mmCIF file of C-alpha atoms and ligand atoms in Angstrom:
data_model
loop_
_atom_site.group_PDB
_atom_site.id
_atom_site.type_symbol
_atom_site.label_atom_id
_atom_site.label_comp_id
_atom_site.label_asym_id
_atom_site.label_seq_id
_atom_site.Cartn_x
_atom_site.Cartn_y
_atom_site.Cartn_z
ATOM 1 C CA UNK A 1 -14.428 -24.502 -4.714
ATOM 2 C CA UNK A 2 -17.295 -22.451 -3.297
ATOM 3 C CA UNK A 3 -16.887 -20.323 -0.167
ATOM 4 C CA UNK A 4 -18.161 -21.570 3.185
ATOM 5 C CA UNK A 5 -21.640 -20.196 4.027
ATOM 6 C CA UNK A 6 -21.737 -16.608 5.292
ATOM 7 C CA UNK A 7 -24.273 -13.933 6.101
ATOM 8 C CA UNK A 8 -24.146 -10.882 3.821
ATOM 9 C CA UNK A 9 -24.713 -7.337 5.120
ATOM 10 C CA UNK A 10 -24.817 -4.187 3.005
ATOM 11 C CA UNK A 11 -25.069 -1.127 5.266
ATOM 12 C CA UNK A 12 -25.843 2.317 3.813
ATOM 13 C CA UNK A 13 -23.805 4.452 6.195
ATOM 14 C CA UNK A 14 -20.474 4.413 8.011
ATOM 15 C CA UNK A 15 -22.272 4.585 11.363
ATOM 16 C CA UNK A 16 -24.299 1.487 10.480
ATOM 17 C CA UNK A 17 -21.129 -0.265 9.302
ATOM 18 C CA UNK A 18 -19.172 0.280 12.496
ATOM 19 C CA UNK A 19 -22.184 -0.772 14.595
ATOM 20 C CA UNK A 20 -22.447 -3.976 12.542
ATOM 21 C CA UNK A 21 -18.709 -4.623 12.796
ATOM 22 C CA UNK A 22 -18.980 -4.218 16.566
ATOM 23 C CA UNK A 23 -21.457 -7.118 16.533
ATOM 24 C CA UNK A 24 -20.010 -9.482 13.927
ATOM 25 C CA UNK A 25 -16.234 -8.848 14.000
ATOM 26 C CA UNK A 26 -15.711 -10.705 17.305
ATOM 27 C CA UNK A 27 -17.205 -13.776 15.558
ATOM 28 C CA UNK A 28 -14.804 -13.359 12.597
ATOM 29 C CA UNK A 29 -16.968 -11.089 10.414
ATOM 30 C CA UNK A 30 -14.953 -9.122 7.823
ATOM 31 C CA UNK A 31 -15.270 -5.996 5.712
ATOM 32 C CA UNK A 32 -15.784 -6.625 1.989
ATOM 33 C CA UNK A 33 -14.289 -3.861 -0.186
ATOM 34 C CA UNK A 34 -13.240 -4.805 -3.747
ATOM 35 C CA UNK A 35 -13.121 -8.505 -2.876
ATOM 36 C CA UNK A 36 -10.012 -9.024 -5.026
ATOM 37 C CA UNK A 37 -8.067 -10.608 -2.160
ATOM 38 C CA UNK A 38 -10.862 -11.718 0.154
ATOM 39 C CA UNK A 39 -13.070 -13.454 -2.429
ATOM 40 C CA UNK A 40 -10.271 -15.743 -3.750
ATOM 41 C CA UNK A 41 -9.216 -16.535 -0.166
ATOM 42 C CA UNK A 42 -12.836 -17.490 0.618
ATOM 43 C CA UNK A 43 -13.165 -19.518 -2.569
ATOM 44 C CA UNK A 44 -10.107 -21.541 -1.524
ATOM 45 C CA UNK A 45 -11.511 -21.666 2.036
ATOM 46 C CA UNK A 46 -8.354 -20.042 3.347
ATOM 47 C CA UNK A 47 -10.774 -17.515 4.905
ATOM 48 C CA UNK A 48 -14.193 -18.517 6.268
ATOM 49 C CA UNK A 49 -15.772 -15.346 7.675
ATOM 50 C CA UNK A 50 -19.287 -16.078 8.942
ATOM 51 C CA UNK A 51 -20.339 -12.478 8.097
ATOM 52 C CA UNK A 52 -19.348 -10.119 5.287
ATOM 53 C CA UNK A 53 -19.977 -6.393 5.719
ATOM 54 C CA UNK A 54 -20.037 -4.946 2.186
ATOM 55 C CA UNK A 55 -19.099 -1.244 2.231
ATOM 56 C CA UNK A 56 -19.655 -0.598 -1.482
ATOM 57 C CA UNK A 57 -23.046 1.118 -1.096
ATOM 58 C CA UNK A 58 -21.632 3.956 0.982
ATOM 59 C CA UNK A 59 -21.059 6.749 -1.537
ATOM 60 C CA UNK A 60 -18.947 8.951 0.743
ATOM 61 C CA UNK A 61 -16.312 6.187 1.059
ATOM 62 C CA UNK A 62 -15.539 6.373 -2.664
ATOM 63 C CA UNK A 63 -14.232 9.938 -2.559
ATOM 64 C CA UNK A 64 -10.720 11.102 -3.342
ATOM 65 C CA UNK A 65 -9.910 14.713 -2.493
ATOM 66 C CA UNK A 66 -6.821 16.897 -2.433
ATOM 67 C CA UNK A 67 -7.128 19.773 0.020
ATOM 68 C CA UNK A 68 -4.927 21.577 2.550
ATOM 69 C CA UNK A 69 -1.817 19.721 1.436
ATOM 70 C CA UNK A 70 -3.354 16.279 1.917
ATOM 71 C CA UNK A 71 -4.677 13.668 -0.502
ATOM 72 C CA UNK A 72 -7.520 11.772 1.165
ATOM 73 C CA UNK A 73 -8.424 8.421 -0.374
ATOM 74 C CA UNK A 74 -11.737 6.929 0.773
ATOM 75 C CA UNK A 75 -12.179 3.249 1.584
ATOM 76 C CA UNK A 76 -13.833 2.241 -1.703
ATOM 77 C CA UNK A 77 -11.743 4.320 -4.127
ATOM 78 C CA UNK A 78 -10.616 1.786 -6.750
ATOM 79 C CA UNK A 79 -7.064 1.277 -7.954
ATOM 80 C CA UNK A 80 -8.213 2.373 -11.434
ATOM 81 C CA UNK A 81 -9.085 5.835 -10.115
ATOM 82 C CA UNK A 82 -5.331 6.542 -10.096
ATOM 83 C CA UNK A 83 -4.716 5.785 -13.780
ATOM 84 C CA UNK A 84 -5.011 9.512 -14.401
ATOM 85 C CA UNK A 85 -3.399 11.813 -11.831
ATOM 86 C CA UNK A 86 -5.772 12.464 -8.917
ATOM 87 C CA UNK A 87 -3.815 15.529 -7.800
ATOM 88 C CA UNK A 88 -1.649 18.145 -9.463
ATOM 89 C CA UNK A 89 2.088 17.812 -9.022
ATOM 90 C CA UNK A 90 4.415 14.916 -8.222
ATOM 91 C CA UNK A 91 2.062 12.862 -6.031
ATOM 92 C CA UNK A 92 -0.592 12.470 -8.750
ATOM 93 C CA UNK A 93 2.094 11.571 -11.322
ATOM 94 C CA UNK A 94 3.778 9.126 -8.957
ATOM 95 C CA UNK A 95 0.537 7.287 -8.143
ATOM 96 C CA UNK A 96 -0.442 7.204 -11.806
ATOM 97 C CA UNK A 97 2.882 5.491 -12.625
ATOM 98 C CA UNK A 98 2.750 3.081 -9.679
ATOM 99 C CA UNK A 99 -0.845 1.908 -10.246
ATOM 100 C CA UNK A 100 0.168 0.289 -13.548
ATOM 101 C CA UNK A 101 2.117 -2.268 -11.505
ATOM 102 C CA UNK A 102 -0.883 -3.201 -9.331
ATOM 103 C CA UNK A 103 -2.287 -6.479 -10.656
ATOM 104 C CA UNK A 104 -4.192 -6.406 -13.979
ATOM 105 C CA UNK A 105 -6.807 -4.020 -15.348
ATOM 106 C CA UNK A 106 -9.930 -6.031 -14.335
ATOM 107 C CA UNK A 107 -8.592 -6.312 -10.770
ATOM 108 C CA UNK A 108 -7.775 -2.610 -10.733
ATOM 109 C CA UNK A 109 -11.359 -1.695 -11.670
ATOM 110 C CA UNK A 110 -12.672 -3.454 -8.553
ATOM 111 C CA UNK A 111 -9.874 -3.633 -5.945
ATOM 112 C CA UNK A 112 -9.407 -0.655 -3.657
ATOM 113 C CA UNK A 113 -6.464 1.406 -2.443
ATOM 114 C CA UNK A 114 -7.537 1.087 1.211
ATOM 115 C CA UNK A 115 -8.302 -2.632 0.773
ATOM 116 C CA UNK A 116 -4.668 -3.098 -0.227
ATOM 117 C CA UNK A 117 -3.537 -1.264 2.903
ATOM 118 C CA UNK A 118 -5.863 -3.317 5.139
ATOM 119 C CA UNK A 119 -4.764 -6.550 3.446
ATOM 120 C CA UNK A 120 -1.102 -5.525 4.037
ATOM 121 C CA UNK A 121 0.616 -7.811 1.577
ATOM 122 C CA UNK A 122 4.311 -6.911 1.975
ATOM 123 C CA UNK A 123 4.602 -6.751 -1.829
ATOM 124 C CA UNK A 124 1.687 -4.349 -2.291
ATOM 125 C CA UNK A 125 2.644 -1.225 -4.204
ATOM 126 C CA UNK A 126 0.196 0.968 -2.295
ATOM 127 C CA UNK A 127 1.556 -0.234 1.040
ATOM 128 C CA UNK A 128 5.018 0.855 -0.123
ATOM 129 C CA UNK A 129 3.689 4.252 -1.205
ATOM 130 C CA UNK A 130 1.905 4.716 2.141
ATOM 131 C CA UNK A 131 4.962 3.663 4.162
ATOM 132 C CA UNK A 132 7.425 5.795 2.180
ATOM 133 C CA UNK A 133 5.277 8.929 2.217
ATOM 134 C CA UNK A 134 4.256 8.566 5.871
ATOM 135 C CA UNK A 135 0.520 8.204 5.229
ATOM 136 C CA UNK A 136 -1.972 8.381 8.094
ATOM 137 C CA UNK A 137 -4.819 5.863 8.219
ATOM 138 C CA UNK A 138 -8.165 6.957 9.622
ATOM 139 C CA UNK A 139 -9.983 4.130 11.419
ATOM 140 C CA UNK A 140 -13.461 4.072 12.946
ATOM 141 C CA UNK A 141 -15.200 1.694 15.309
ATOM 142 C CA UNK A 142 -17.952 1.952 17.905
ATOM 143 C CA UNK A 143 -15.216 3.217 20.256
ATOM 144 C CA UNK A 144 -14.620 6.262 18.021
ATOM 145 C CA UNK A 145 -12.128 7.482 15.428
ATOM 146 C CA UNK A 146 -8.339 7.304 15.473
ATOM 147 C CA UNK A 147 -5.453 8.069 13.180
ATOM 148 C CA UNK A 148 -2.679 5.505 12.711
ATOM 149 C CA UNK A 149 0.672 6.510 11.163
ATOM 150 C CA UNK A 150 1.994 4.157 8.482
ATOM 151 C CA UNK A 151 5.036 3.095 10.501
ATOM 152 C CA UNK A 152 2.655 1.741 13.160
ATOM 153 C CA UNK A 153 -0.055 0.560 10.781
ATOM 154 C CA UNK A 154 1.981 -2.089 8.903
ATOM 155 C CA UNK A 155 2.985 -4.551 11.602
ATOM 156 C CA UNK A 156 3.955 -7.566 9.485
ATOM 157 C CA UNK A 157 2.834 -9.565 6.460
ATOM 158 C CA UNK A 158 -0.982 -9.405 6.397
ATOM 159 C CA UNK A 159 -1.009 -7.903 9.903
ATOM 160 C CA UNK A 160 -1.986 -4.303 10.601
ATOM 161 C CA UNK A 161 -2.693 -2.202 13.662
ATOM 162 C CA UNK A 162 -6.422 -2.181 12.775
ATOM 163 C CA UNK A 163 -8.543 -3.780 15.484
ATOM 164 C CA UNK A 164 -10.891 -6.511 14.240
ATOM 165 C CA UNK A 165 -13.934 -4.233 14.577
ATOM 166 C CA UNK A 166 -12.303 -1.174 12.955
ATOM 167 C CA UNK A 167 -13.184 0.144 9.519
ATOM 168 C CA UNK A 168 -10.369 1.811 7.605
ATOM 169 C CA UNK A 169 -12.358 4.847 6.489
ATOM 170 C CA UNK A 170 -9.620 6.614 4.529
ATOM 171 C CA UNK A 171 -5.896 7.028 4.019
ATOM 172 C CA UNK A 172 -4.303 10.485 4.078
ATOM 173 C CA UNK A 173 -1.121 11.135 2.085
ATOM 174 C CA UNK A 174 0.882 14.370 2.081
ATOM 175 C CA UNK A 175 0.857 16.223 -1.234
ATOM 176 C CA UNK A 176 4.410 16.677 -2.521
ATOM 177 C CA UNK A 177 6.193 19.980 -3.192
ATOM 178 C CA UNK A 178 6.325 20.727 -6.945
ATOM 179 C CA UNK A 179 10.123 20.285 -7.084
ATOM 180 C CA UNK A 180 10.036 16.822 -5.458
ATOM 181 C CA UNK A 181 11.893 14.298 -7.590
ATOM 182 C CA UNK A 182 10.746 10.695 -7.454
ATOM 183 C CA UNK A 183 11.521 7.321 -8.951
ATOM 184 C CA UNK A 184 9.858 3.915 -8.632
ATOM 185 C CA UNK A 185 11.224 0.551 -9.691
ATOM 186 C CA UNK A 186 9.734 -2.922 -9.322
ATOM 187 C CA UNK A 187 10.883 -6.393 -10.282
ATOM 188 C CA UNK A 188 8.258 -9.097 -10.799
ATOM 189 C CA UNK A 189 8.476 -12.224 -12.913
ATOM 190 C CA UNK A 190 5.502 -11.263 -15.123
ATOM 191 C CA UNK A 191 3.634 -7.994 -15.615
ATOM 192 C CA UNK A 192 0.866 -7.750 -12.987
ATOM 193 C CA UNK A 193 2.454 -10.235 -10.585
ATOM 194 C CA UNK A 194 3.314 -9.226 -7.066
ATOM 195 C CA UNK A 195 6.807 -7.748 -6.815
ATOM 196 C CA UNK A 196 9.815 -9.756 -5.676
ATOM 197 C CA UNK A 197 11.271 -6.409 -4.694
ATOM 198 C CA UNK A 198 10.491 -2.754 -5.335
ATOM 199 C CA UNK A 199 11.707 0.647 -4.245
ATOM 200 C CA UNK A 200 10.335 4.164 -4.158
ATOM 201 C CA UNK A 201 12.726 7.094 -3.803
ATOM 202 C CA UNK A 202 11.964 10.784 -3.348
ATOM 203 C CA UNK A 203 14.090 13.820 -2.642
ATOM 204 C CA UNK A 204 14.483 17.523 -3.324
ATOM 205 C CA UNK A 205 17.614 19.414 -4.249
ATOM 206 C CA UNK A 206 18.939 22.488 -2.476
ATOM 207 C CA UNK A 207 22.074 24.073 -3.941
ATOM 208 C CA UNK A 208 22.726 20.821 -5.793
ATOM 209 C CA UNK A 209 22.561 18.649 -2.659
ATOM 210 C CA UNK A 210 19.849 16.161 -1.643
ATOM 211 C CA UNK A 211 17.385 17.289 1.035
ATOM 212 C CA UNK A 212 14.381 15.439 2.495
ATOM 213 C CA UNK A 213 15.301 12.000 1.101
ATOM 214 C CA UNK A 214 12.721 9.254 1.450
ATOM 215 C CA UNK A 215 13.683 5.779 0.331
ATOM 216 C CA UNK A 216 11.204 2.917 0.787
ATOM 217 C CA UNK A 217 11.544 -0.793 0.082
ATOM 218 C CA UNK A 218 8.693 -3.239 -0.465
ATOM 219 C CA UNK A 219 8.422 -6.950 -1.167
ATOM 220 C CA UNK A 220 11.755 -7.592 0.534
ATOM 221 C CA UNK A 221 10.849 -7.903 4.219
ATOM 222 C CA UNK A 222 7.597 -8.779 5.983
ATOM 223 C CA UNK A 223 6.448 -5.185 5.739
ATOM 224 C CA UNK A 224 7.319 -2.141 3.636
ATOM 225 C CA UNK A 225 9.504 0.422 5.354
ATOM 226 C CA UNK A 226 11.738 3.427 4.873
ATOM 227 C CA UNK A 227 15.493 2.743 4.876
ATOM 228 C CA UNK A 228 17.007 5.243 7.303
ATOM 229 C CA UNK A 229 20.572 4.168 6.493
ATOM 230 C CA UNK A 230 20.082 4.693 2.763
ATOM 231 C CA UNK A 231 18.496 8.096 3.367
ATOM 232 C CA UNK A 232 21.419 9.095 5.627
ATOM 233 C CA UNK A 233 23.892 8.025 2.933
ATOM 234 C CA UNK A 234 22.221 10.397 0.467
ATOM 235 C CA UNK A 235 21.371 13.399 2.618
ATOM 236 C CA UNK A 236 23.414 16.512 1.821
ATOM 237 C CA UNK A 237 25.222 14.934 -1.138
ATOM 238 C CA UNK A 238 24.843 15.625 -4.839
ATOM 239 C CA UNK A 239 22.783 12.907 -6.534
ATOM 240 C CA UNK A 240 25.807 11.653 -8.463
ATOM 241 C CA UNK A 241 26.484 7.998 -9.336
ATOM 242 C CA UNK A 242 28.723 7.455 -6.291
ATOM 243 C CA UNK A 243 26.150 8.773 -3.770
ATOM 244 C CA UNK A 244 23.281 6.844 -5.379
ATOM 245 C CA UNK A 245 25.338 3.634 -5.320
ATOM 246 C CA UNK A 246 26.298 4.243 -1.670
ATOM 247 C CA UNK A 247 22.633 4.708 -0.712
ATOM 248 C CA UNK A 248 21.611 1.529 -2.555
ATOM 249 C CA UNK A 249 24.404 -0.453 -0.892
ATOM 250 C CA UNK A 250 23.353 0.908 2.520
ATOM 251 C CA UNK A 251 19.773 -0.252 1.896
ATOM 252 C CA UNK A 252 20.906 -3.742 0.891
ATOM 253 C CA UNK A 253 23.219 -4.020 3.904
ATOM 254 C CA UNK A 254 20.384 -3.444 6.368
ATOM 255 C CA UNK A 255 17.573 -5.608 4.965
ATOM 256 C CA UNK A 256 16.495 -8.924 6.456
ATOM 257 C CA UNK A 257 15.038 -10.480 3.290
ATOM 258 C CA UNK A 258 12.067 -12.835 3.150
ATOM 259 C CA UNK A 259 12.698 -16.261 1.664
ATOM 260 C CA UNK A 260 10.054 -17.943 -0.470
ATOM 261 C CA UNK A 261 9.761 -20.199 -3.505
ATOM 262 C CA UNK A 262 10.717 -17.315 -5.803
ATOM 263 C CA UNK A 263 13.818 -15.869 -4.161
ATOM 264 C CA UNK A 264 16.339 -16.778 -1.485
ATOM 265 C CA UNK A 265 17.762 -14.157 0.870
ATOM 266 C CA UNK A 266 20.881 -13.403 -1.182
ATOM 267 C CA UNK A 267 18.889 -12.872 -4.398
ATOM 268 C CA UNK A 268 16.329 -10.634 -2.679
ATOM 269 C CA UNK A 269 19.098 -8.593 -1.081
ATOM 270 C CA UNK A 270 20.690 -8.088 -4.482
ATOM 271 C CA UNK A 271 17.318 -7.162 -5.971
ATOM 272 C CA UNK A 272 16.783 -4.658 -3.149
ATOM 273 C CA UNK A 273 20.055 -2.925 -3.999
ATOM 274 C CA UNK A 274 19.273 -2.809 -7.715
ATOM 275 C CA UNK A 275 15.700 -1.555 -7.128
ATOM 276 C CA UNK A 276 16.889 1.262 -4.837
ATOM 277 C CA UNK A 277 19.635 2.238 -7.274
ATOM 278 C CA UNK A 278 17.249 2.354 -10.253
ATOM 279 C CA UNK A 279 14.571 4.250 -8.307
ATOM 280 C CA UNK A 280 17.209 6.805 -7.277
ATOM 281 C CA UNK A 281 18.559 7.077 -10.831
ATOM 282 C CA UNK A 282 15.022 7.771 -12.091
ATOM 283 C CA UNK A 283 14.546 10.416 -9.413
ATOM 284 C CA UNK A 284 17.866 12.034 -10.283
ATOM 285 C CA UNK A 285 17.377 11.964 -14.071
HETATM 286 P P1 FAD B 1 -10.848 -7.072 -0.222
HETATM 287 O O1 FAD B 1 -10.406 -8.267 -0.994
HETATM 288 O O2 FAD B 1 -12.281 -6.751 -0.211
HETATM 289 O O3 FAD B 1 -10.331 -7.173 1.294
HETATM 290 C C1 FAD B 1 -9.016 -7.576 1.601
HETATM 291 C C2 FAD B 1 -8.853 -7.617 3.128
HETATM 292 O O4 FAD B 1 -8.848 -6.300 3.658
HETATM 293 C C3 FAD B 1 -10.015 -8.339 3.846
HETATM 294 O O5 FAD B 1 -9.506 -8.940 5.016
HETATM 295 C C4 FAD B 1 -10.957 -7.202 4.216
HETATM 296 O O6 FAD B 1 -11.780 -7.530 5.316
HETATM 297 C C5 FAD B 1 -9.978 -6.092 4.528
HETATM 298 N N1 FAD B 1 -10.489 -4.756 4.232
HETATM 299 C C6 FAD B 1 -10.709 -4.247 2.994
HETATM 300 N N2 FAD B 1 -11.103 -2.976 3.086
HETATM 301 C C7 FAD B 1 -11.138 -2.676 4.404
HETATM 302 C C8 FAD B 1 -11.475 -1.492 5.128
HETATM 303 N N3 FAD B 1 -11.836 -0.356 4.505
HETATM 304 N N4 FAD B 1 -11.408 -1.532 6.485
HETATM 305 C C9 FAD B 1 -11.027 -2.673 7.122
HETATM 306 N N5 FAD B 1 -10.692 -3.814 6.485
HETATM 307 C C10 FAD B 1 -10.745 -3.813 5.141
HETATM 308 N N6 FAD B 1 -2.207 -6.225 -5.202
HETATM 309 C C11 FAD B 1 -1.092 -5.498 -5.291
HETATM 310 O O7 FAD B 1 -0.907 -4.580 -4.465
HETATM 311 N N7 FAD B 1 -0.150 -5.718 -6.254
HETATM 312 C C12 FAD B 1 -0.302 -6.709 -7.185
HETATM 313 O O8 FAD B 1 0.553 -6.877 -8.059
HETATM 314 C C13 FAD B 1 -1.470 -7.526 -7.106
HETATM 315 N N8 FAD B 1 -1.684 -8.529 -7.965
HETATM 316 C C14 FAD B 1 -2.831 -9.278 -7.868
HETATM 317 C C15 FAD B 1 -3.040 -10.298 -8.783
HETATM 318 C C16 FAD B 1 -4.188 -11.063 -8.699
HETATM 319 C C17 FAD B 1 -4.386 -12.177 -9.702
HETATM 320 C C18 FAD B 1 -5.183 -10.776 -7.702
HETATM 321 C C19 FAD B 1 -6.452 -11.578 -7.623
HETATM 322 C C20 FAD B 1 -4.986 -9.757 -6.800
HETATM 323 C C21 FAD B 1 -3.804 -9.001 -6.864
HETATM 324 N N9 FAD B 1 -3.572 -7.967 -5.963
HETATM 325 C C22 FAD B 1 -2.426 -7.228 -6.073
HETATM 326 C C23 FAD B 1 -4.530 -7.686 -4.859
HETATM 327 C C24 FAD B 1 -5.474 -6.542 -5.206
HETATM 328 O O9 FAD B 1 -4.754 -5.337 -5.315
HETATM 329 C C25 FAD B 1 -6.584 -6.345 -4.155
HETATM 330 O O10 FAD B 1 -7.444 -5.440 -4.723
HETATM 331 C C26 FAD B 1 -6.166 -5.775 -2.803
HETATM 332 O O11 FAD B 1 -5.221 -6.579 -2.164
HETATM 333 C C27 FAD B 1 -7.308 -5.741 -1.789
HETATM 334 O O12 FAD B 1 -8.228 -4.772 -2.064
HETATM 335 P P2 FAD B 1 -9.774 -5.119 -2.120
HETATM 336 O O13 FAD B 1 -10.484 -3.841 -2.164
HETATM 337 O O14 FAD B 1 -10.002 -6.062 -3.229
HETATM 338 O O15 FAD B 1 -9.994 -5.788 -0.661
#
């Protein structure tokens, strides 16, 4: 099927983009980034935006930089940019491992990191990374600029705190201390499919005990989130099999799993426990 008719705009600057969005967003106009989610939705006529504001001509939005302890990812930085580490240390390595689970290579050459965040699929790997690491999203509109923390940004499946006329200009992620241990685990039916469940775990060790644990779950509930109960179960303990199992069980006990054609609640809960356990085992190894 072909998309419904729309008017195409290709601004050259961020200022022009936000001015345009101020005009066309109230009528349903949308930002076009990589088009890897929006274009199929339009082709199926699940989305019928009367205006598309293509941000791909704006060179500054493609930048990725690591300075002052922060990795800044611009709005048009592609998934494929993360195949090789974009920063020294654990964050670059983590993102380089995670990106291999995002769709397939052709999609990764076009789709964008920030587009994934704005799309807010609960099973998006980048949404999990942003939620677990406490990323900050920078949004701009004619009203000005604001920063939105991840725990407020992801409201529910495909729903974010972005206003309709706001452009997500960049996402800011904290660089990780060199001794940060991390592990990621995802279960999907086929390579490149969206995850049925996935977990990201990070911690450091001080005198053999876990400090600063961060445990995130994605694909299980309507939005990715950190599991406070699992983190509490791990904090201050050695990362031995009993503590890792206790943290995984705590995560599973507190989830309210989504139900869809691929998994019922009991299966997703079990997957959540296994994903957290394996992510923690990888971090501890
Ligand atoms: P677009 O499709 O251009 O936009 C998506 C939505 O976000 C639109 O509503 C758009 O208006 C909005 N938007 C985009 N950028 C901005 C911005 N800067 N400011 C405000 N709004 C914005 N993703 C995964 O995470 N994991 C997977 O396993 C996975 N598998 C896939 C498999 C297939 C077959 C396909 C087609 C896609 C898959 N995807 C997967 C989705 C892919 O990662 C998309 O690239 C991503 O969801 C959206 O990024 P985009 O740049 O293509 O955004």
